PDB file of C-alpha atoms and ligand atoms in Angstrom:
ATOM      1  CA  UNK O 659     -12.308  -0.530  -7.431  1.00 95.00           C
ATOM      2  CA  UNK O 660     -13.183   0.860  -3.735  1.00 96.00           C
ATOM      3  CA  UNK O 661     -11.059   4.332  -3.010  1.00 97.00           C
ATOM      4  CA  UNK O 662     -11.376   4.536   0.946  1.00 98.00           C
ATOM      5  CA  UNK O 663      -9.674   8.030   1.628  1.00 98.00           C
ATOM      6  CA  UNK O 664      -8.311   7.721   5.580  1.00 97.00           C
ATOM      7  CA  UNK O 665     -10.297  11.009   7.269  1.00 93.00           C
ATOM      8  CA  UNK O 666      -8.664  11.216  10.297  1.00 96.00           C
ATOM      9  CA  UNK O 667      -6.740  14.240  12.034  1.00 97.00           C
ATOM     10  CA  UNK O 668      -3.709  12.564  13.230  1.00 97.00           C
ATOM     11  CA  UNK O 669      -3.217  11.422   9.318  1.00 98.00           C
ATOM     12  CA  UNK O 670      -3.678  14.821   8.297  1.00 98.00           C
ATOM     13  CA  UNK O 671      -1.367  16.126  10.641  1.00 98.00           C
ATOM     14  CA  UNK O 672       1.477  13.504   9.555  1.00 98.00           C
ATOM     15  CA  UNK O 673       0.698  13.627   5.865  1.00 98.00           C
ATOM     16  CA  UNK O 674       0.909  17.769   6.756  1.00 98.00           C
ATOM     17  CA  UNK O 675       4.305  17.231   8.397  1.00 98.00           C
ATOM     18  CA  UNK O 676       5.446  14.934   5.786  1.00 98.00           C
ATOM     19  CA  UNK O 677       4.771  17.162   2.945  1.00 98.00           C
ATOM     20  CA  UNK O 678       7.433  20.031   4.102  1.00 98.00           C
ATOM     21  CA  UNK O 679      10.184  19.833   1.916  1.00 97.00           C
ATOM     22  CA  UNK O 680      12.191  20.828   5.289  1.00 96.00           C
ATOM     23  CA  UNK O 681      11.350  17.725   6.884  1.00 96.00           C
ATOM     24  CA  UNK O 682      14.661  15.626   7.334  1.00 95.00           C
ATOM     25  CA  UNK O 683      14.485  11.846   6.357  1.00 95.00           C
ATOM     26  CA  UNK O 684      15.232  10.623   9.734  1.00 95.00           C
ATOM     27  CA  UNK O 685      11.431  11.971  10.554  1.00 96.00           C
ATOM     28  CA  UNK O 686      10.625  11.425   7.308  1.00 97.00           C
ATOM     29  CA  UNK O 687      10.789   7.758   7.923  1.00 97.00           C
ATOM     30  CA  UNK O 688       9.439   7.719  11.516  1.00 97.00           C
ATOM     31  CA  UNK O 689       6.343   9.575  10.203  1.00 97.00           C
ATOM     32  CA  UNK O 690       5.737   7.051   7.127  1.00 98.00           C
ATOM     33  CA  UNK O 691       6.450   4.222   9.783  1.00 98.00           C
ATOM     34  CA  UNK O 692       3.344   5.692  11.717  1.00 97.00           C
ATOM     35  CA  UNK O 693       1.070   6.854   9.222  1.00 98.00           C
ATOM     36  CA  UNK O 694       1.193   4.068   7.661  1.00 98.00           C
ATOM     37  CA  UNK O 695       0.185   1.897  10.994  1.00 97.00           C
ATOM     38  CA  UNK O 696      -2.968   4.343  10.973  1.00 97.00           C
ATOM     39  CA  UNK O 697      -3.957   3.406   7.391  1.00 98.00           C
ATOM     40  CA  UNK O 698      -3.254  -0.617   8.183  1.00 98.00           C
ATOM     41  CA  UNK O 699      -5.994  -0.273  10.422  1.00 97.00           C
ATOM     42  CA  UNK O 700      -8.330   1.005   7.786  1.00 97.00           C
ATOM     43  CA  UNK O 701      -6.988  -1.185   5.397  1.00 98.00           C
ATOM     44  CA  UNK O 702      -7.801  -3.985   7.617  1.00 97.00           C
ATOM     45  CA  UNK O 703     -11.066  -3.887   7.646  1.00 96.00           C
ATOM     46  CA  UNK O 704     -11.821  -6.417   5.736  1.00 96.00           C
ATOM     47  CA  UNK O 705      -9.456  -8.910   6.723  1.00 97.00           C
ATOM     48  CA  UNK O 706     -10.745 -12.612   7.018  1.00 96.00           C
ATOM     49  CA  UNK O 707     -11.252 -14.295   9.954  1.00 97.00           C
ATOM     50  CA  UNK O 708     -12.383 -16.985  11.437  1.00 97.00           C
ATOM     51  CA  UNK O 709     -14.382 -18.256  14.562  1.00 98.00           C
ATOM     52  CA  UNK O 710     -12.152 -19.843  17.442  1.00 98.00           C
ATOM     53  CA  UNK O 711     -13.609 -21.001  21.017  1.00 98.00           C
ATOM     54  CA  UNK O 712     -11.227 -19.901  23.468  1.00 98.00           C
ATOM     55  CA  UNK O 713     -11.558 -19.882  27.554  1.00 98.00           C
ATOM     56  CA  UNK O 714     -11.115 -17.070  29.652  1.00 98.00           C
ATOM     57  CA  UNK O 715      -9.531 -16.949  33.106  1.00 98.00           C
ATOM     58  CA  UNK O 716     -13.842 -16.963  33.966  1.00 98.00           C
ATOM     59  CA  UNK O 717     -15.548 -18.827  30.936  1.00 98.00           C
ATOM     60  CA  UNK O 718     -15.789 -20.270  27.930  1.00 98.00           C
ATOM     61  CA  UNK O 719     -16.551 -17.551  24.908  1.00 98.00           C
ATOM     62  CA  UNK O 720     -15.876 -17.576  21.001  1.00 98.00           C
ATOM     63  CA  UNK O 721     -13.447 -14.951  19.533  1.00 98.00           C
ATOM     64  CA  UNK O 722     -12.308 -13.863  16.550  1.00 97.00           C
ATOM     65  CA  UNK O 723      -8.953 -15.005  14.805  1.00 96.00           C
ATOM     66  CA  UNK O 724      -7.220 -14.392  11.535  1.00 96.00           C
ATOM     67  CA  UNK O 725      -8.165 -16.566   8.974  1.00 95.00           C
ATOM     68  CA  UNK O 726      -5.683 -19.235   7.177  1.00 94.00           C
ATOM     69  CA  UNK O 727      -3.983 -18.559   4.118  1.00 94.00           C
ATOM     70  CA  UNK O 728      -2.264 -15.544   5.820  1.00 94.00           C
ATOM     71  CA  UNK O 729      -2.716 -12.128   4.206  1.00 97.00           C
ATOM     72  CA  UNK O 730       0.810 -11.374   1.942  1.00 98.00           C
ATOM     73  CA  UNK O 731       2.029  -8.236   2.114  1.00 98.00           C
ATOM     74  CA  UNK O 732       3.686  -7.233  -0.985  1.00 98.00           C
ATOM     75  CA  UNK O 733       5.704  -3.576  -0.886  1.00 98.00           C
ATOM     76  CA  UNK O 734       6.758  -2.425  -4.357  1.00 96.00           C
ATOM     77  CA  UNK O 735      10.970  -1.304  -4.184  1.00 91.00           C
ATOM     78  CA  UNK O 736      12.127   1.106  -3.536  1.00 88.00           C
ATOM     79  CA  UNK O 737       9.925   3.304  -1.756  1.00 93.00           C
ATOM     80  CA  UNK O 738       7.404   0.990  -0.716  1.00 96.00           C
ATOM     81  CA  UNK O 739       9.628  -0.665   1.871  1.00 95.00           C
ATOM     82  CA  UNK O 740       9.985   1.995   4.103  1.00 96.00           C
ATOM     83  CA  UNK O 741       5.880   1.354   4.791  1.00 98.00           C
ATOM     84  CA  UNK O 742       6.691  -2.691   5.815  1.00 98.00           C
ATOM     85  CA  UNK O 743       7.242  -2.050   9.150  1.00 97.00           C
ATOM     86  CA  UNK O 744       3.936   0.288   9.775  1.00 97.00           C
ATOM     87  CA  UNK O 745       1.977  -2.706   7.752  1.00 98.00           C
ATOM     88  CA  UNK O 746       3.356  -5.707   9.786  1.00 97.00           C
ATOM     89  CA  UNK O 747       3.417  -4.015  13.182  1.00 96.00           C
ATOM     90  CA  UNK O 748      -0.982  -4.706  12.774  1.00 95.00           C
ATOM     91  CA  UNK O 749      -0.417  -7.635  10.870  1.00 96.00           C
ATOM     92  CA  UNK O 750       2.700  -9.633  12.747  1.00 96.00           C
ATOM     93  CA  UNK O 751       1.374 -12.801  11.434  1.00 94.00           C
ATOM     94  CA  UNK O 752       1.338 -11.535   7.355  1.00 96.00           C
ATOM     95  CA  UNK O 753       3.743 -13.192   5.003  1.00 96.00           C
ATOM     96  CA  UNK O 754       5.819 -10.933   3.301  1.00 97.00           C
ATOM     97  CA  UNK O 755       6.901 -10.900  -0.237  1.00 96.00           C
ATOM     98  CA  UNK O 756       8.445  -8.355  -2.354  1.00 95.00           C
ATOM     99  CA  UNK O 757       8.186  -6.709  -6.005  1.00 95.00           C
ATOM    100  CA  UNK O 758      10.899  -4.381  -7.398  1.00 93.00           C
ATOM    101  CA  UNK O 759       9.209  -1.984  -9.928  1.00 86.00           C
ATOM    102  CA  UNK O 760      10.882   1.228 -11.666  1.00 79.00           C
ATOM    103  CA  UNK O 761       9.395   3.701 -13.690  1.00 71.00           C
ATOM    104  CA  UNK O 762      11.148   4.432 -16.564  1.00 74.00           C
ATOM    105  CA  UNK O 763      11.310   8.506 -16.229  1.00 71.00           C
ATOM    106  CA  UNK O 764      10.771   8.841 -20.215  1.00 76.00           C
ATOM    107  CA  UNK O 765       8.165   6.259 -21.328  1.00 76.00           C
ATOM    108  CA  UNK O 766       6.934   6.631 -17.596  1.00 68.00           C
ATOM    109  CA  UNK O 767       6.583   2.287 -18.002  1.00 75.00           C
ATOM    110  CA  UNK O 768       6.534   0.445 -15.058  1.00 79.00           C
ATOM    111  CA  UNK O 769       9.456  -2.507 -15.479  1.00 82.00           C
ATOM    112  CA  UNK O 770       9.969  -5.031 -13.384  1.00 85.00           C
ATOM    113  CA  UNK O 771      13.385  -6.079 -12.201  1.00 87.00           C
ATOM    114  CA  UNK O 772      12.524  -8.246  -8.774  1.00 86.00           C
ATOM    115  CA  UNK O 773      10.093 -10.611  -7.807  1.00 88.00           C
ATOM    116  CA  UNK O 774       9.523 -12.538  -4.391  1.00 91.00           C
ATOM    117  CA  UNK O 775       6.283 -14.112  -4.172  1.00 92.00           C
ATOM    118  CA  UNK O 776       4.541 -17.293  -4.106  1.00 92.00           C
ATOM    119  CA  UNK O 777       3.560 -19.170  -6.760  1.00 93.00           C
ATOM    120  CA  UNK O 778      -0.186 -19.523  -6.138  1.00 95.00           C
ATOM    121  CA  UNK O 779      -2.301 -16.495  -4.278  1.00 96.00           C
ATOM    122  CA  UNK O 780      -5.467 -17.909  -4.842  1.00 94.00           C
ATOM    123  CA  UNK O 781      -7.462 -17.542  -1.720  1.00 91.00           C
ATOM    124  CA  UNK O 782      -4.797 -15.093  -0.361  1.00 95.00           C
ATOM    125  CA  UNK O 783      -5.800 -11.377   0.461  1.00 97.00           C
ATOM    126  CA  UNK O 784      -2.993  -9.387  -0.861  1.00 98.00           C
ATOM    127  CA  UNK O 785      -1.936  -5.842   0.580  1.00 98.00           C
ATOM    128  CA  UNK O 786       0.307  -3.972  -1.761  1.00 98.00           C
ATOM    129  CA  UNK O 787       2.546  -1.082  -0.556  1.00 98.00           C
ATOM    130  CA  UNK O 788       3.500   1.861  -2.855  1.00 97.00           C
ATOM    131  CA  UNK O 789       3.713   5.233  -1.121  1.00 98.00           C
ATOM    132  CA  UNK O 790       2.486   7.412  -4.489  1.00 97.00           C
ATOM    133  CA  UNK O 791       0.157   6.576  -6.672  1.00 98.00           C
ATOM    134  CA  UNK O 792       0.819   8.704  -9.332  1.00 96.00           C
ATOM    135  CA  UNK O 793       0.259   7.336 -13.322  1.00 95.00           C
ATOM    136  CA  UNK O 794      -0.872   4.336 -12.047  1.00 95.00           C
ATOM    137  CA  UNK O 795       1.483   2.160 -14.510  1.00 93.00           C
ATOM    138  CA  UNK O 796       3.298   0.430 -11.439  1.00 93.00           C
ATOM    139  CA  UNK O 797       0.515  -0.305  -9.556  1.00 96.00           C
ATOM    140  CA  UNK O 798      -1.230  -1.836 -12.115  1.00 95.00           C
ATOM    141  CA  UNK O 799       1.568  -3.413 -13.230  1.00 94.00           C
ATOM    142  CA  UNK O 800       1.895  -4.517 -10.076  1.00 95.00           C
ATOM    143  CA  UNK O 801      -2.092  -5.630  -9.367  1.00 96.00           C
ATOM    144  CA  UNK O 802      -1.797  -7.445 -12.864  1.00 94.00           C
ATOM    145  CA  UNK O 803       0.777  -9.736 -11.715  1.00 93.00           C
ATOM    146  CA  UNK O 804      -0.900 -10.582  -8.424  1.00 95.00           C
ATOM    147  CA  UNK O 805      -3.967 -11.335 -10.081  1.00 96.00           C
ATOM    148  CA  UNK O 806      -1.613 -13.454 -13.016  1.00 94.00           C
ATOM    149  CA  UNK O 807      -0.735 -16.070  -9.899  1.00 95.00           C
ATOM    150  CA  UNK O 808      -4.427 -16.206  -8.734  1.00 96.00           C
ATOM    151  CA  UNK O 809      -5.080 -13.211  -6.363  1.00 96.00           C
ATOM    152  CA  UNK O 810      -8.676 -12.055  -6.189  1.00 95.00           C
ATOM    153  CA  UNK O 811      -8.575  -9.741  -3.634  1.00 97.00           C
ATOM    154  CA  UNK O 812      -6.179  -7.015  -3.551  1.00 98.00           C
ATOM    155  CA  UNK O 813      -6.094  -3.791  -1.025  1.00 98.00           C
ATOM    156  CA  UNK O 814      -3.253  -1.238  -2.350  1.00 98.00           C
ATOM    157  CA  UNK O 815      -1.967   1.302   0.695  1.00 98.00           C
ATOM    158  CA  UNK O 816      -0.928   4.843  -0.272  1.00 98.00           C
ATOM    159  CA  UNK O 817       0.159   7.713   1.389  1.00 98.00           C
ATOM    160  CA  UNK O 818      -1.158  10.036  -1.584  1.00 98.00           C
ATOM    161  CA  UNK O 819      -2.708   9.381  -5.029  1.00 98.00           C
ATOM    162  CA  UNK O 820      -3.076  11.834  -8.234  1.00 98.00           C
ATOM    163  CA  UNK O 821      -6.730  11.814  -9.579  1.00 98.00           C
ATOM    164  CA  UNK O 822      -5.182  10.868 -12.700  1.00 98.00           C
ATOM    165  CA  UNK O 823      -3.937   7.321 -11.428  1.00 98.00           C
ATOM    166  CA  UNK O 824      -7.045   6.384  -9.464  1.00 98.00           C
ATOM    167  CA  UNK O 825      -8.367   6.591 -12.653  1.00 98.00           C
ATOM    168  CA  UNK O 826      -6.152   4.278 -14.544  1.00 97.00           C
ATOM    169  CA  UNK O 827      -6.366   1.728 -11.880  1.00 98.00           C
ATOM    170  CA  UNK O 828     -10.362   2.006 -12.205  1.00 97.00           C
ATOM    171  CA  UNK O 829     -10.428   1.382 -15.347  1.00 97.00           C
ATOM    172  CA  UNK O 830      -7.341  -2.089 -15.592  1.00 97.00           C
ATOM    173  CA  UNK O 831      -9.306  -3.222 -12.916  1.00 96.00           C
ATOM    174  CA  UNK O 832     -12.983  -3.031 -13.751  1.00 93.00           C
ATOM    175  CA  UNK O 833     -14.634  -5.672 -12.228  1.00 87.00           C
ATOM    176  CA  UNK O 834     -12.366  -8.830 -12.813  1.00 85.00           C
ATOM    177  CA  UNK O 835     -11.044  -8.435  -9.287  1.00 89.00           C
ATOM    178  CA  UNK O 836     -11.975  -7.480  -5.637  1.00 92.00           C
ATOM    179  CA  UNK O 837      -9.500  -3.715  -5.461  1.00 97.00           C
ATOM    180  CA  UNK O 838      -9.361  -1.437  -2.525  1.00 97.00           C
ATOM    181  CA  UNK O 839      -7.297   1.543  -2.765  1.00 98.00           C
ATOM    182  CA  UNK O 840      -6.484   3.238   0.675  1.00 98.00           C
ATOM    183  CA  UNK O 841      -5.051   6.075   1.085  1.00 98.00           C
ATOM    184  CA  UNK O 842      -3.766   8.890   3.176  1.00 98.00           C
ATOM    185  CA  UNK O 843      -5.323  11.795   0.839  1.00 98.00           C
ATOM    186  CA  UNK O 844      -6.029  12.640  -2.941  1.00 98.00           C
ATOM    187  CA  UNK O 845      -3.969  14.978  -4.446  1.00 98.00           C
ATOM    188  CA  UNK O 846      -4.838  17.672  -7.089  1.00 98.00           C
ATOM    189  CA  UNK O 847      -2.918  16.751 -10.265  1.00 98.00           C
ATOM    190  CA  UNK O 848      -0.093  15.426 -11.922  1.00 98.00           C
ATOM    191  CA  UNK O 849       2.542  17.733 -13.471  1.00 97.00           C
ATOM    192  CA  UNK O 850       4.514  17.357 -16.493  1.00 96.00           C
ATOM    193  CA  UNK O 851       6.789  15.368 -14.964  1.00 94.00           C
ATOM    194  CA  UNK O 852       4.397  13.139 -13.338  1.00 95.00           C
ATOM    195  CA  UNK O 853       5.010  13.693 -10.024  1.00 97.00           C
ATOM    196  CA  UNK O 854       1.956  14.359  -7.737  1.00 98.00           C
ATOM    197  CA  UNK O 855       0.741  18.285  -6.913  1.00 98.00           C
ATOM    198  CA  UNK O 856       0.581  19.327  -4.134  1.00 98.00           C
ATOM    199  CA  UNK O 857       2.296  15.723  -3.283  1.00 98.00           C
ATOM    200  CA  UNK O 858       5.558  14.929  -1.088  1.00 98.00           C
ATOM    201  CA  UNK O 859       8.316  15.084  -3.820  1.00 97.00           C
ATOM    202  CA  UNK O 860      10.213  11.608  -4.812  1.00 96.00           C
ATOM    203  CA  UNK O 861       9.168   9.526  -1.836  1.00 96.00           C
ATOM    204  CA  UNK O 862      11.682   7.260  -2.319  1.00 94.00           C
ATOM    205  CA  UNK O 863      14.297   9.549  -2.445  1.00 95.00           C
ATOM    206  CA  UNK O 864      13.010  11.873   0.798  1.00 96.00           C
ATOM    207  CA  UNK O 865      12.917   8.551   2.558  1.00 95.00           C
ATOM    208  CA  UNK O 866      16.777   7.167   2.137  1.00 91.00           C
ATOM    209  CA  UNK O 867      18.049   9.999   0.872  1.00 84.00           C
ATOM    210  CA  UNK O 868      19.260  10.371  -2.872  1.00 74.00           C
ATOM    211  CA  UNK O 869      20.972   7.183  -4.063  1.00 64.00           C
TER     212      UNK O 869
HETATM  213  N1  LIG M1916       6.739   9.029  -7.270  1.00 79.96           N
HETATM  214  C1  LIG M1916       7.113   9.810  -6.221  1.00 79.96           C
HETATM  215  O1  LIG M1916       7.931   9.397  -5.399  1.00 79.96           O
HETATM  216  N2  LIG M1916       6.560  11.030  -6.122  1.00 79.96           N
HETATM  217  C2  LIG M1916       5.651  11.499  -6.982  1.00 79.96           C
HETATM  218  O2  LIG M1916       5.168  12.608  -6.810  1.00 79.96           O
HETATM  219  C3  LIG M1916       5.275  10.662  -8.060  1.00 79.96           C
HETATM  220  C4  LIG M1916       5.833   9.432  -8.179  1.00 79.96           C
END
């Protein structure tokens, strides 16, 4: 697994802003919305392309396009949908599919209780969306069943991440698979509750408000 942590000030700012428990979700969500445009980018890196020969109002040059299958974009429900529209505003021409994934807040177990995606993924790059990766269990949960329909090559976007999850991740994903984490910053800890220290409180919540 490849942890790139996005070193940037603007994302430090916003992750800064975003942290403040006096932060009202209306900014809330603007500042996810943007912050998550700036991690796109680094989460992009390694997007496939292709060679195309294209001609210019002077000559004829080769560029660069996005290679076919399209990347999917797959944000994890709740929380993970109000990062779509960051992810999609870089990558317009994505395919989008969805995953609904709880955590069950006494065994902490990730169930799943939604699915949208295609059938196959082989050959597709996958981006997964999950503001906090804190245990780990749904975003493994969530890598495992990409990689079930044929995914190889799977770049998770974060705003934060607790030490303690990288690690689980790390270790599901060994080396059967081609795993990027990217994320905004790493956090210190866990607590008992498993929410992530310093962290942002219940993104999901903070985002729509408490349903
Ligand atoms: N989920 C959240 O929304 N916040 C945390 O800190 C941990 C899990």
């Amino acid at each position: 697994m490849r942890l790139h942590v996005a070193d940037h000030p603007l994302v430090a700012h916003k992750l800064t802003v975003l942290r403040d428990a006096a932060t009202p979700s209306a900014t809330f969500r603007l500042l996810v919305d943007e912050l998550v445009t700036l991690l796109a980018y680094e989460a992009t890196r390694d997007v496939r392309t292709r060679e195309v020969e294209i001609t210019t109002p002077v000559a004829v040059t080769t560029g660069t396009k996005l290679a076919q299958p399209r990347p999917l974009v797959v944000p994890i429900l709740r929380a993970g949908l109000g990062m779509l529209d960051g992810m999609t505003r870089l990558l317009p021409s994505a395919e989008v599919g969805f995953l609904g994934m709880q955590r069950d807040e006494e065994t902490l177990e990730a169930i799943t209780y939604a699915n949208r995606l295609p059938e196959d993924l082989s050959g597709r790059q996958c981006f997964l969306l999950d503001p906090m990766l804190a245990t780990g269990g749904t975003l493994v949960a969530a890598i495992d069943y990409l990689l079930q329909r044929g995914a190889h090559d799977v770049t998770a976007v974060c705003l934060l991440a607790a030490p303690e999850g990288l690690r689980v991740v790390e270790e599901f994903v060994g080396d059967r698979a081609d795993v990027q984490v990217v994320v905004a910053a790493v956090d210190e800890r866990l607590d008992e509750r498993a929410y992530i220290v310093p962290g942002l409180g219940d993104a999901g919540d903070r985002l729509y408000g408490v349903v």
